[in-house]
């Protein structure tokens, strides 16, 4: 199985050992991200997709944000103060977009501004939760 096999569907694992390997890889990935955020938050960069739109490269953050929100759901995050709720809303707004077919009239400047706000929001949310421990 390769990462592209996963998408939004359940992974099809052949046997218990394959399942353990998959879980080990996921945990290792999560721990690597947590370590990076703890030691060098500014060095953290989300892995957004890139596409071409109207002859220009454009970052797409919808899938990343969707995955982030799945993590929020799994973590069962409690209610947060308004500033942190606003940061999370930045990620929610992006996750709710359908960027599979970009509209011809897409406001590129607004789109880029929205995508640029996601990494700082994720860093700030991580800092908030780290301070709660």
Short mmCIF file of C-alpha atoms in Angstrom, two decimals:
data_model
loop_
_atom_site.label_atom_id
_atom_site.label_comp_id
_atom_site.label_asym_id
_atom_site.label_seq_id
_atom_site.Cartn_x
_atom_site.Cartn_y
_atom_site.Cartn_z
CA UNK A 1 0.00 0.00 0.00
CA UNK A 2 1.25 3.48 -0.84
CA UNK A 3 0.04 6.75 0.73
CA UNK A 4 -1.93 7.63 -2.39
CA UNK A 5 -4.01 4.50 -1.86
CA UNK A 6 -5.61 5.96 1.23
CA UNK A 7 -7.37 9.11 0.13
CA UNK A 8 -10.65 9.39 2.01
CA UNK A 9 -11.39 5.68 2.19
CA UNK A 10 -10.52 3.02 4.72
CA UNK A 11 -7.20 1.28 4.10
CA UNK A 12 -7.45 -2.36 3.04
CA UNK A 13 -4.88 -4.17 5.14
CA UNK A 14 -4.16 -7.79 4.32
CA UNK A 15 -3.17 -9.19 7.70
CA UNK A 16 -2.45 -8.21 11.33
CA UNK A 17 1.25 -7.59 10.64
CA UNK A 18 0.43 -5.21 7.80
CA UNK A 19 -2.00 -3.44 10.13
CA UNK A 20 0.69 -3.07 12.81
CA UNK A 21 3.15 -1.72 10.25
CA UNK A 22 0.58 0.80 9.04
CA UNK A 23 -0.19 1.97 12.58
CA UNK A 24 3.53 2.16 13.42
CA UNK A 25 4.13 4.35 10.35
CA UNK A 26 1.22 6.61 11.26
CA UNK A 27 2.38 6.99 14.86
CA UNK A 28 5.95 7.67 13.72
CA UNK A 29 4.67 10.34 11.33
CA UNK A 30 2.55 11.98 14.05
CA UNK A 31 5.46 11.92 16.49
CA UNK A 32 7.77 13.48 13.89
CA UNK A 33 5.30 16.30 13.32
CA UNK A 34 4.82 16.83 17.07
CA UNK A 35 8.59 16.92 17.61
CA UNK A 36 9.05 19.42 14.80
CA UNK A 37 6.29 21.67 16.12
CA UNK A 38 7.77 21.52 19.63
CA UNK A 39 11.37 22.19 18.58
CA UNK A 40 11.00 24.37 15.47
CA UNK A 41 7.42 25.51 14.95
CA UNK A 42 8.45 28.09 12.35
CA UNK A 43 10.13 25.33 10.37
CA UNK A 44 6.87 23.42 10.12
CA UNK A 45 5.42 23.39 6.63
CA UNK A 46 2.18 21.68 5.72
CA UNK A 47 2.23 19.54 2.60
CA UNK A 48 -0.29 21.19 0.34
CA UNK A 49 -1.08 20.03 -3.16
CA UNK A 50 -0.11 22.17 -6.13
CA UNK A 51 -2.09 22.68 -9.29
CA UNK A 52 -2.02 25.02 -12.23
CA UNK A 53 -4.80 27.55 -12.63
CA UNK A 54 -4.93 30.17 -15.35
CA UNK A 55 -1.28 29.50 -16.13
CA UNK A 56 -0.13 29.98 -12.53
CA UNK A 57 0.92 27.50 -9.86
CA UNK A 58 -1.60 27.44 -7.05
CA UNK A 59 -1.48 25.72 -3.67
CA UNK A 60 -4.51 23.67 -2.65
CA UNK A 61 -4.92 23.17 1.08
CA UNK A 62 -8.37 21.57 1.20
CA UNK A 63 -7.18 17.98 1.65
CA UNK A 64 -4.62 18.94 4.31
CA UNK A 65 -7.26 20.91 6.22
CA UNK A 66 -9.71 18.03 5.89
CA UNK A 67 -7.11 15.71 7.44
CA UNK A 68 -6.43 18.23 10.21
CA UNK A 69 -10.12 18.30 11.06
CA UNK A 70 -10.20 14.50 11.15
CA UNK A 71 -7.45 14.74 13.76
CA UNK A 72 -9.48 17.30 15.70
CA UNK A 73 -12.44 14.90 15.66
CA UNK A 74 -10.32 11.93 16.76
CA UNK A 75 -8.79 14.07 19.52
CA UNK A 76 -12.28 15.16 20.59
CA UNK A 77 -11.14 18.73 21.16
CA UNK A 78 -13.10 20.57 23.84
CA UNK A 79 -14.47 24.09 23.44
CA UNK A 80 -11.70 26.66 23.03
CA UNK A 81 -11.52 30.40 23.71
CA UNK A 82 -12.65 32.69 20.87
CA UNK A 83 -9.16 33.43 19.48
CA UNK A 84 -8.36 29.73 19.09
CA UNK A 85 -11.83 29.02 17.72
CA UNK A 86 -11.14 31.66 15.08
CA UNK A 87 -7.86 29.97 14.18
CA UNK A 88 -9.61 26.64 13.82
CA UNK A 89 -12.29 28.32 11.70
CA UNK A 90 -9.55 29.34 9.25
CA UNK A 91 -8.81 25.65 8.73
CA UNK A 92 -12.50 24.68 8.66
CA UNK A 93 -13.28 27.27 5.98
CA UNK A 94 -10.56 25.91 3.75
CA UNK A 95 -11.56 22.28 4.32
CA UNK A 96 -15.10 23.04 3.22
CA UNK A 97 -14.05 24.36 -0.18
CA UNK A 98 -14.37 22.16 -3.22
CA UNK A 99 -11.14 22.77 -5.08
CA UNK A 100 -11.41 19.74 -7.33
CA UNK A 101 -12.63 22.03 -10.08
CA UNK A 102 -11.49 25.58 -9.53
CA UNK A 103 -13.90 28.22 -10.82
CA UNK A 104 -12.67 30.34 -13.70
CA UNK A 105 -13.41 33.47 -11.66
CA UNK A 106 -11.42 32.32 -8.60
CA UNK A 107 -9.98 35.32 -6.78
CA UNK A 108 -6.33 34.22 -6.78
CA UNK A 109 -5.19 36.86 -4.29
CA UNK A 110 -7.92 35.92 -1.81
CA UNK A 111 -7.21 32.21 -2.28
CA UNK A 112 -3.49 32.69 -1.68
CA UNK A 113 -4.19 34.81 1.40
CA UNK A 114 -6.49 32.11 2.79
CA UNK A 115 -3.93 29.35 2.18
CA UNK A 116 -1.14 31.48 3.68
CA UNK A 117 -3.12 31.78 6.94
CA UNK A 118 -3.36 28.03 7.49
CA UNK A 119 0.18 27.20 8.64
CA UNK A 120 0.28 30.07 11.18
CA UNK A 121 -3.14 28.95 12.47
CA UNK A 122 -1.90 25.37 12.89
CA UNK A 123 1.25 26.60 14.68
CA UNK A 124 -0.78 28.82 17.00
CA UNK A 125 -3.22 26.01 17.80
CA UNK A 126 -0.31 23.71 18.58
CA UNK A 127 1.16 26.36 20.90
CA UNK A 128 -2.20 26.77 22.62
CA UNK A 129 -2.57 23.04 23.27
CA UNK A 130 1.08 22.69 24.34
CA UNK A 131 0.50 25.41 26.96
CA UNK A 132 -2.56 23.52 28.27
CA UNK A 133 -0.52 20.44 29.19
#
